[in-house]
mmCIF file of N, CA and C in Angstrom:
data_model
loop_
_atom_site.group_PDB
_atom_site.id
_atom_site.type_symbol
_atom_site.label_atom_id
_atom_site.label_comp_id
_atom_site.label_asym_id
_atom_site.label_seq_id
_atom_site.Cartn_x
_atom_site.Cartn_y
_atom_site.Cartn_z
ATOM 1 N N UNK A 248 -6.822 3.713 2.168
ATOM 2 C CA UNK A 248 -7.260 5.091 2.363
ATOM 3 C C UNK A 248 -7.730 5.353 3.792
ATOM 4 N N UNK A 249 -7.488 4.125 4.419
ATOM 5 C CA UNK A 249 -7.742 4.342 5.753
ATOM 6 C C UNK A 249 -7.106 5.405 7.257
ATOM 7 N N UNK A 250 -7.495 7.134 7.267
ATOM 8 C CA UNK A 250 -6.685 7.541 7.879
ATOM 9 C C UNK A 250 -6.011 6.993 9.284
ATOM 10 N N UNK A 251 -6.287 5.728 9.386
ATOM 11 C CA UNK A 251 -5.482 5.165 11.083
ATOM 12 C C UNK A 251 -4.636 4.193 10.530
ATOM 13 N N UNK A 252 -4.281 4.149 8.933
ATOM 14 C CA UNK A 252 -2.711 4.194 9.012
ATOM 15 C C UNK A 252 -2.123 4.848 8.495
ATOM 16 N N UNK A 253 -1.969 6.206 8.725
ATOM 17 C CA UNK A 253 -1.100 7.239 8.397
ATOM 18 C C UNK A 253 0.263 7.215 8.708
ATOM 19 N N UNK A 254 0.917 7.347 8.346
ATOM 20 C CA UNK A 254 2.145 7.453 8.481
ATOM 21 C C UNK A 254 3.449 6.057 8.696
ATOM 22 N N UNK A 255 2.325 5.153 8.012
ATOM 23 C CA UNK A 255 3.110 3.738 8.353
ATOM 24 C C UNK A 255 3.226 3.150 7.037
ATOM 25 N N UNK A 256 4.172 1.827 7.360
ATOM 26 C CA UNK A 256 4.539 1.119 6.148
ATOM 27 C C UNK A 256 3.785 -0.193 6.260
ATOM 28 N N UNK A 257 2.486 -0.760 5.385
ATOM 29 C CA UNK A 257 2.090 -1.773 5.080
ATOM 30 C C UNK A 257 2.355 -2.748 4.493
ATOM 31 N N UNK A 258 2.867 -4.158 5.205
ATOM 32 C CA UNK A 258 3.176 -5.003 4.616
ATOM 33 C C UNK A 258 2.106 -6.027 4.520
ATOM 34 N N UNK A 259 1.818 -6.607 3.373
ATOM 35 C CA UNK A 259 0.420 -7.406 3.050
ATOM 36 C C UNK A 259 1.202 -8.830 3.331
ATOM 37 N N UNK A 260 0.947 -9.585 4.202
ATOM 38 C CA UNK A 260 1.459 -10.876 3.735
ATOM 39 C C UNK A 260 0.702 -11.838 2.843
ATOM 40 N N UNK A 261 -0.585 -11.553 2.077
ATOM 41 C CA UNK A 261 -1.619 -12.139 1.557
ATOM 42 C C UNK A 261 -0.588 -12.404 -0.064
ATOM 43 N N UNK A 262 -0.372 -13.584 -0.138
ATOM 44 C CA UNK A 262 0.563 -14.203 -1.290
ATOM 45 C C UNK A 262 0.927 -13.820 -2.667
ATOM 46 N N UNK A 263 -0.735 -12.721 -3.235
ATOM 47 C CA UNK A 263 -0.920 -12.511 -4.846
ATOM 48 C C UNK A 263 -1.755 -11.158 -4.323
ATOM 49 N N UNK A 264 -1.072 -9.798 -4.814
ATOM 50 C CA UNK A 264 -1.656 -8.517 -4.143
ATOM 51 C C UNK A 264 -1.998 -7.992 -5.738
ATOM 52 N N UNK A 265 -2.981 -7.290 -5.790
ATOM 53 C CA UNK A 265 -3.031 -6.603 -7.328
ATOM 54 C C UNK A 265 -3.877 -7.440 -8.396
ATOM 55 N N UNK A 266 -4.422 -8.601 -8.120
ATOM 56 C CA UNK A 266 -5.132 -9.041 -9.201
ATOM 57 C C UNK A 266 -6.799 -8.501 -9.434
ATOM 58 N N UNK A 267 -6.832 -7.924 -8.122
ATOM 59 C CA UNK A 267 -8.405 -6.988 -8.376
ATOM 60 C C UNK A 267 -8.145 -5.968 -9.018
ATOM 61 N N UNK A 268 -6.881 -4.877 -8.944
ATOM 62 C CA UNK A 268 -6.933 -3.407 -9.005
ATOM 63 C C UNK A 268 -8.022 -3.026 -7.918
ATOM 64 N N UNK A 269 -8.133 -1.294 -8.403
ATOM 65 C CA UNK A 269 -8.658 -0.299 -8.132
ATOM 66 C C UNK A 269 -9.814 0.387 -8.255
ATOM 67 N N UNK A 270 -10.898 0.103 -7.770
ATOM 68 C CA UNK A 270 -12.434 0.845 -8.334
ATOM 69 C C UNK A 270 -11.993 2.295 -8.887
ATOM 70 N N UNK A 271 -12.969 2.929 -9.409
ATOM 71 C CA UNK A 271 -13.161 4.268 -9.916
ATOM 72 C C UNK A 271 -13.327 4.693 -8.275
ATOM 73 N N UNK A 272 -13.187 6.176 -8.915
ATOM 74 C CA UNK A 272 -13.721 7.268 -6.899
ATOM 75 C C UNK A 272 -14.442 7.760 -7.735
ATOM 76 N N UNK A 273 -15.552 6.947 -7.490
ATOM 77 C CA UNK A 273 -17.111 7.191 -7.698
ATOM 78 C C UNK A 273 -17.584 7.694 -6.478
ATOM 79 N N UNK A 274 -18.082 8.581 -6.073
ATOM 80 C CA UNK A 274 -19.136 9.294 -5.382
ATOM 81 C C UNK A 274 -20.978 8.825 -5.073
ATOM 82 N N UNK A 275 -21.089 8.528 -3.256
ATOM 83 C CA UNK A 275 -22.440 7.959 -3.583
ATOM 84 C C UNK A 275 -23.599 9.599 -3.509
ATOM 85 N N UNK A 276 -24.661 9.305 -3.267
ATOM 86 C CA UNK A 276 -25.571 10.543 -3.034
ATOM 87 C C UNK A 276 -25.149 11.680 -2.086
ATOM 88 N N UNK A 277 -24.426 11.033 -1.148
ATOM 89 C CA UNK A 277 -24.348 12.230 -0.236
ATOM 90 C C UNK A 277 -22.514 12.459 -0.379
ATOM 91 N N UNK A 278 -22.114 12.476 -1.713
ATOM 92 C CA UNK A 278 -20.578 13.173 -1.746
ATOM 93 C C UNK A 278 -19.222 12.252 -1.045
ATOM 94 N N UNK A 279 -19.960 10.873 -0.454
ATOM 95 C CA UNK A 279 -18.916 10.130 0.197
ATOM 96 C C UNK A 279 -18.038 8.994 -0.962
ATOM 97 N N UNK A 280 -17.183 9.079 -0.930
ATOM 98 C CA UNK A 280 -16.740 8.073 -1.654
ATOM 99 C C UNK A 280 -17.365 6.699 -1.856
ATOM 100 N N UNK A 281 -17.515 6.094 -2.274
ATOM 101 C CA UNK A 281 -18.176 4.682 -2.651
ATOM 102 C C UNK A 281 -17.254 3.106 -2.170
ATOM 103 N N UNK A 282 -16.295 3.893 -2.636
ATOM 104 C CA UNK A 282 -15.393 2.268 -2.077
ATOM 105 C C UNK A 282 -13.690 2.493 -1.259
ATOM 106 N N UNK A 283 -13.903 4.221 -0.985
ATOM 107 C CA UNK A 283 -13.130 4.382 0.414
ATOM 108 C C UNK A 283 -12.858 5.152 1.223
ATOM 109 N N UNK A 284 -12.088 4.711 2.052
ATOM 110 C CA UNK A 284 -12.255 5.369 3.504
ATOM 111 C C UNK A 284 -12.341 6.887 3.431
ATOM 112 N N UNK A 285 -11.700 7.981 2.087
ATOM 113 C CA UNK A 285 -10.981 8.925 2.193
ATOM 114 C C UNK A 285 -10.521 9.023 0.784
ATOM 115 N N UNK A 286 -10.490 10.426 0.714
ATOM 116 C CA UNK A 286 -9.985 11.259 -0.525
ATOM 117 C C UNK A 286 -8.428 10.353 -1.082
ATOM 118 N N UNK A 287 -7.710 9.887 -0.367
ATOM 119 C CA UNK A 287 -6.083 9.527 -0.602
ATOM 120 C C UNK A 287 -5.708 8.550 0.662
ATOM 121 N N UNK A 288 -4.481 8.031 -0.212
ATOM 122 C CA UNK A 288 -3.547 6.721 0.742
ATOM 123 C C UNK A 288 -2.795 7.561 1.966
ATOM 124 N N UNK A 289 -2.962 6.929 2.666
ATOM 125 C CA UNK A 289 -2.551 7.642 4.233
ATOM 126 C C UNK A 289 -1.115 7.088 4.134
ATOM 127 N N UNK A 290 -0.756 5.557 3.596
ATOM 128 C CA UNK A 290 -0.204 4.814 4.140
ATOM 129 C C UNK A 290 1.256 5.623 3.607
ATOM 130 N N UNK A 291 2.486 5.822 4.354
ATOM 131 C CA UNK A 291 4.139 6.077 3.604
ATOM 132 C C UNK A 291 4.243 4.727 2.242
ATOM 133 N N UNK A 292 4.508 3.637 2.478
ATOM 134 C CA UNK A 292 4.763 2.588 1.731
ATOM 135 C C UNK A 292 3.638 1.529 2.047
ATOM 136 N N UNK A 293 3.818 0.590 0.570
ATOM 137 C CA UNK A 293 3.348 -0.664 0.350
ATOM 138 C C UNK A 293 4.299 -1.661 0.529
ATOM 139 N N UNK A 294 4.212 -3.116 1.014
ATOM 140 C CA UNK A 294 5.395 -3.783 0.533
ATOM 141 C C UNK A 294 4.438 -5.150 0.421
ATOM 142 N N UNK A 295 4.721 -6.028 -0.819
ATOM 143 C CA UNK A 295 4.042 -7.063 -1.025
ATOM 144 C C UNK A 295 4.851 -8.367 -1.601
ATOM 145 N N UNK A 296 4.695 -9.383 -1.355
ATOM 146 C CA UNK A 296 5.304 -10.453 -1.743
ATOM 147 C C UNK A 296 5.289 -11.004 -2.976
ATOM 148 N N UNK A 297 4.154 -11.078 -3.735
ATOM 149 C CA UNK A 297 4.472 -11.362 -5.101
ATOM 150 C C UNK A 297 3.195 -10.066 -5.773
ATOM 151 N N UNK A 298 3.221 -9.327 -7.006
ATOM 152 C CA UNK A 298 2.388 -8.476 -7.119
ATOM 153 C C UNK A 298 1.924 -8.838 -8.747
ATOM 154 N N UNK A 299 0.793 -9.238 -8.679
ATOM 155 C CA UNK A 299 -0.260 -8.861 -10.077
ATOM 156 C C UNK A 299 -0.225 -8.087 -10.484
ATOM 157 N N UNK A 300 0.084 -7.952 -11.942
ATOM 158 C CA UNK A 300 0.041 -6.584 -12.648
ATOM 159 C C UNK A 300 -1.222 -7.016 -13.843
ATOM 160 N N UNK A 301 -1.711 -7.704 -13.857
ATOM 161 C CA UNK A 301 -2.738 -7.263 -14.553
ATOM 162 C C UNK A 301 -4.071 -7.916 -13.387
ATOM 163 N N UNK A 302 -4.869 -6.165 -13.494
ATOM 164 C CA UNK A 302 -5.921 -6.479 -12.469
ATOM 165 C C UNK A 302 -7.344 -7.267 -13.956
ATOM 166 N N UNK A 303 -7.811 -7.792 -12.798
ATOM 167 C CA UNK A 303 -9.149 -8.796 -13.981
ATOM 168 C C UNK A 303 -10.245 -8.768 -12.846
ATOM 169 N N UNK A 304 -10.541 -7.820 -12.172
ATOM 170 C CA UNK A 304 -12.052 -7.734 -11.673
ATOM 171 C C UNK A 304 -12.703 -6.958 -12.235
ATOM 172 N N UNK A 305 -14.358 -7.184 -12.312
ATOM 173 C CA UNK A 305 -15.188 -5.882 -13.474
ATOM 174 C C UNK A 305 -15.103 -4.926 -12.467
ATOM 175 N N UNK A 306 -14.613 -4.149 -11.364
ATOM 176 C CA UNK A 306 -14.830 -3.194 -10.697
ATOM 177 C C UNK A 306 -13.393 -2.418 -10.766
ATOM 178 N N UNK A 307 -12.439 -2.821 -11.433
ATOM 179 C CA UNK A 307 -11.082 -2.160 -11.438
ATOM 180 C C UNK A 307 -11.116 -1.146 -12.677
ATOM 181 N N UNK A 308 -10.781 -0.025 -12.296
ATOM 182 C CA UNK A 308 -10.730 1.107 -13.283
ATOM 183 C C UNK A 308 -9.030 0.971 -13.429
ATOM 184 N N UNK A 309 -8.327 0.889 -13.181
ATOM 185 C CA UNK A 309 -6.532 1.250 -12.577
ATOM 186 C C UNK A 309 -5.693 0.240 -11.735
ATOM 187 N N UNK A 310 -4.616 -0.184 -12.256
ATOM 188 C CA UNK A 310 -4.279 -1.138 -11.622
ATOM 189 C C UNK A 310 -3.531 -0.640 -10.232
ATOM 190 N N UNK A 311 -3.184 -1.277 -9.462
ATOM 191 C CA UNK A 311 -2.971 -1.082 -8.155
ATOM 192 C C UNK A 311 -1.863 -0.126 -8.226
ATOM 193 N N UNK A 312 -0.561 0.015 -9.244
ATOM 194 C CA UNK A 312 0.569 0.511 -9.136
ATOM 195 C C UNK A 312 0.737 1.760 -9.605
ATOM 196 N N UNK A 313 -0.444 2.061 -10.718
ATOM 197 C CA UNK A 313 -0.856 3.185 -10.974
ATOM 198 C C UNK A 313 -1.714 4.003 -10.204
ATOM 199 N N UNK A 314 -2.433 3.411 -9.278
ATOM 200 C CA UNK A 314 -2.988 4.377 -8.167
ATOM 201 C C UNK A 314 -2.056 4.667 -7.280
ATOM 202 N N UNK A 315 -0.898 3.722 -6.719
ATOM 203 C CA UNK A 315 0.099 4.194 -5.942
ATOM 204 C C UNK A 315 0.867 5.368 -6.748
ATOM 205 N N UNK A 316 1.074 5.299 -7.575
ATOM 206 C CA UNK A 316 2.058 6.194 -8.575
ATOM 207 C C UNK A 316 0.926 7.429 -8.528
ATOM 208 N N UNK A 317 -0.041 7.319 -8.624
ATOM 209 C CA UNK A 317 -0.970 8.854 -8.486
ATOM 210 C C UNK A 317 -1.052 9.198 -7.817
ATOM 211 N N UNK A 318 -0.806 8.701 -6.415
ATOM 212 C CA UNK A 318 -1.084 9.002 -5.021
ATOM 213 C C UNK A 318 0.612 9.470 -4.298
ATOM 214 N N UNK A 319 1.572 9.033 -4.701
ATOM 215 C CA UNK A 319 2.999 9.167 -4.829
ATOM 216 C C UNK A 319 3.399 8.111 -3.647
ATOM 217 N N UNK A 320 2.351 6.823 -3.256
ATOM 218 C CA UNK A 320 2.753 6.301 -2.768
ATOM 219 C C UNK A 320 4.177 4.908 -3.059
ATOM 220 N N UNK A 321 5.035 4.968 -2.409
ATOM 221 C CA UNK A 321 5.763 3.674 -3.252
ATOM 222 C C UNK A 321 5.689 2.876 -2.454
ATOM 223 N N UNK A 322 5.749 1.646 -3.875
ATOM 224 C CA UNK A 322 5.538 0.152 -3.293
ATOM 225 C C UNK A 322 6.619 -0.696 -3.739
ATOM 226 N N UNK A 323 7.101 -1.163 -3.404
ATOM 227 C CA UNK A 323 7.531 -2.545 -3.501
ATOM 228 C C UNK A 323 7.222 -4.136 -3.328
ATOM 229 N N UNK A 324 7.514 -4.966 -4.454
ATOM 230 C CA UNK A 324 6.885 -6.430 -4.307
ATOM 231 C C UNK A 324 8.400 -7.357 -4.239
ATOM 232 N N UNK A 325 8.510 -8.422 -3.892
ATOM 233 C CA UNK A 325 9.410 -9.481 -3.991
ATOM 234 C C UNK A 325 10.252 -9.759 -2.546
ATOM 235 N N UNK A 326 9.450 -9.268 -1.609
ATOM 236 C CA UNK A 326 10.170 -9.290 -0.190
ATOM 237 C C UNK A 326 9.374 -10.605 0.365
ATOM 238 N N UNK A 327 9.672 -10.957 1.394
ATOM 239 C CA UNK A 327 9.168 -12.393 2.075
ATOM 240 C C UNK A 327 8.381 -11.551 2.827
ATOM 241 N N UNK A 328 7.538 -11.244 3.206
ATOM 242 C CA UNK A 328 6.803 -10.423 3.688
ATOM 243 C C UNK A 328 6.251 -11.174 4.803
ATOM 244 N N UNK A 329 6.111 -12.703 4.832
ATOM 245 C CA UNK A 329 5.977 -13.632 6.126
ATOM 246 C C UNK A 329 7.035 -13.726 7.196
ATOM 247 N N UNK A 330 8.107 -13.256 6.421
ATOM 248 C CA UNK A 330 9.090 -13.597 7.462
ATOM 249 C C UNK A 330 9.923 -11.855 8.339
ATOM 250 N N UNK A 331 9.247 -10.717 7.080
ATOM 251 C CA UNK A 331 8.797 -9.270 7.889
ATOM 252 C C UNK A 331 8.006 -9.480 8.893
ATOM 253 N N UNK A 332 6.889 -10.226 8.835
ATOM 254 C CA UNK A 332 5.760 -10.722 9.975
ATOM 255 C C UNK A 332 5.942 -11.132 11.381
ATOM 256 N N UNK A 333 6.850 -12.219 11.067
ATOM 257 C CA UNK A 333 7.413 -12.827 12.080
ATOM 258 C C UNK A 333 7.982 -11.860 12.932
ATOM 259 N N UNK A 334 8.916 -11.432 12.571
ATOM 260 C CA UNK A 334 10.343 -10.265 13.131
ATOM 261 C C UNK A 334 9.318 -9.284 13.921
ATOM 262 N N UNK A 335 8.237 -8.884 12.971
ATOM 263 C CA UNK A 335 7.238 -7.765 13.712
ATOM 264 C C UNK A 335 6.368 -8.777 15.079
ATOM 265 N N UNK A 336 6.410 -9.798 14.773
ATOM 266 C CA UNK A 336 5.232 -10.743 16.026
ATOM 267 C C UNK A 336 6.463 -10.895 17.032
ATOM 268 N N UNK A 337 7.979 -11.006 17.050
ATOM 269 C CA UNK A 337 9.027 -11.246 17.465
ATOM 270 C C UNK A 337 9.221 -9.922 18.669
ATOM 271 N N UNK A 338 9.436 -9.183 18.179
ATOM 272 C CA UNK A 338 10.383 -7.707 18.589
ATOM 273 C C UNK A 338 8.849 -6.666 18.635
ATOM 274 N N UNK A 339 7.821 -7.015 18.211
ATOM 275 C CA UNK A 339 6.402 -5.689 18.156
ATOM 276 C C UNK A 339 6.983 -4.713 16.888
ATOM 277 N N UNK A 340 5.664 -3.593 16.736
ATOM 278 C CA UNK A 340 6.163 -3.000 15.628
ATOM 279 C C UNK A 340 7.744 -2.040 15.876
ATOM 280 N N UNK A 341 7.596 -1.625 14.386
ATOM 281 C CA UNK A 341 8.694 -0.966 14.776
ATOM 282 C C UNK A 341 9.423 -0.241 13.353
ATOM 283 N N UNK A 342 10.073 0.820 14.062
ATOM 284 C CA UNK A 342 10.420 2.045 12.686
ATOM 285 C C UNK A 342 10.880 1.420 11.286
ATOM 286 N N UNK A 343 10.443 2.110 10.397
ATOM 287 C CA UNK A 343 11.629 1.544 9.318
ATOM 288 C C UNK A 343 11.299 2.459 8.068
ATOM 289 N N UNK A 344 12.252 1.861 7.349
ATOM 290 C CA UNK A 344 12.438 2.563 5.571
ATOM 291 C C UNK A 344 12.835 1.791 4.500
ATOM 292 N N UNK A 345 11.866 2.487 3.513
ATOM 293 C CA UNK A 345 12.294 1.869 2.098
ATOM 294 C C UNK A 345 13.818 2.146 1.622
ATOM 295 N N UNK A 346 14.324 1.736 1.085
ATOM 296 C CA UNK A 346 15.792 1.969 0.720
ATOM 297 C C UNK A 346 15.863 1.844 -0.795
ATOM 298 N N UNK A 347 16.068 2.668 -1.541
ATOM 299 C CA UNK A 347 15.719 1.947 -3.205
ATOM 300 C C UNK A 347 17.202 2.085 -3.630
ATOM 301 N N UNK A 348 17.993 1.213 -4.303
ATOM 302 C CA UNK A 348 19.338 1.131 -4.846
ATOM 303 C C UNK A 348 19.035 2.462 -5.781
ATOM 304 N N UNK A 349 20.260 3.190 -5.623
ATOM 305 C CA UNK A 349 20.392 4.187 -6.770
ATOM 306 C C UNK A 349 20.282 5.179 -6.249
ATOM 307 N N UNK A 350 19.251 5.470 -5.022
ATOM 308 C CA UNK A 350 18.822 6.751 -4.221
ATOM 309 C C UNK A 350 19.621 7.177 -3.271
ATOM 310 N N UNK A 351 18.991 8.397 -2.566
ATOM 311 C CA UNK A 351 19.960 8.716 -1.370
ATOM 312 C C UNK A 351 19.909 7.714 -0.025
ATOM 313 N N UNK A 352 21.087 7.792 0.432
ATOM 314 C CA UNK A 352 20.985 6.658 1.675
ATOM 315 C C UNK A 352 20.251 6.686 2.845
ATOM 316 N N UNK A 353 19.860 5.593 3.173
ATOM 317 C CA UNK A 353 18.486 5.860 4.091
ATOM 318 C C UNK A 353 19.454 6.915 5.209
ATOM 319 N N UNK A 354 19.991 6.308 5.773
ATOM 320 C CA UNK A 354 20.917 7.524 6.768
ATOM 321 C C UNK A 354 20.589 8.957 6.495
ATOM 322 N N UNK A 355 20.390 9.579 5.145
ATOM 323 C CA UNK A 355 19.720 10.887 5.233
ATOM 324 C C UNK A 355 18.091 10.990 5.357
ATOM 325 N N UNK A 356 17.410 10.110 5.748
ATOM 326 C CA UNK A 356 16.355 10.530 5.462
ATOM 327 C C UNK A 356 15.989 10.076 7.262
ATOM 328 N N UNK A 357 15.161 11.025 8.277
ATOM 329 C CA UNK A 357 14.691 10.866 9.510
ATOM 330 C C UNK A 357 13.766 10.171 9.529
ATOM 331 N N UNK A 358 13.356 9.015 10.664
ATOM 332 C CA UNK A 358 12.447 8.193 10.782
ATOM 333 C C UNK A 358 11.299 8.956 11.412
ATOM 334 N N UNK A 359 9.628 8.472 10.705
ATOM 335 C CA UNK A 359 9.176 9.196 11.031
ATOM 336 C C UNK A 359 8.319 8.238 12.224
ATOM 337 N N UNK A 360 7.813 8.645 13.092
ATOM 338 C CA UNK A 360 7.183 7.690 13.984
ATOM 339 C C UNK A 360 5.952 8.417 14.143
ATOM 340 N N UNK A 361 5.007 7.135 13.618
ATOM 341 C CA UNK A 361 3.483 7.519 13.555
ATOM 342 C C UNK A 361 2.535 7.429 14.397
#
């Protein structure tokens, strides 16, 4: 929920993403969120290497994929996401897109640069 990454694609290379979930947006005294940065996910995409679907911390209201899905963020898991890393430590950052089989081809859709 951090707005300074807006408009980018996050790749976690951290091995097992999703076994905490999602706190509630609980509100502290003075109207600020409790556990983030901001009302909503800034981020375009998630991409994670292997993903937990069942969260098991006492602070998870929602598992991670259902807050993306509320937020209309999409994610994807099963990419090498160490070796996305590399390429990015290689060449610096740099544009890109999700591509989902079945959809329209990335070729129609403009890169957005954040």
């Amino acid at each position: 929920t951090d707005p300074s990454y807006a408009g980018q694609i996050l790749v976690i290379t951290f091995p097992l993403v999703g076994n905490y979930g999602v706190a509630a947006d609980e509100r502290d005294v003075f109207g600020l969120l409790k556990h983030f940065e901001s009302d909503r996910i800034h981020l375009k995409a998630v991409v994670i290497q292997d993903y937990s679907f069942v969260a098991s911390h006492h602070t998870a209201r929602r598992t991670l994929a259902t807050w993306l899905q509320e937020q209309r963020v999409p994610g994807i898991y099963g990419v090498d996401t160490r070796a996305v890393t590399k390429l990015i430590r290689r060449h610096g950052a740099a544009l890109g897109k999700i591509e989902i089989q079945g959809s329209s081809p990335a070729e129609s859709f403009a890169f957005e640069s954040p």
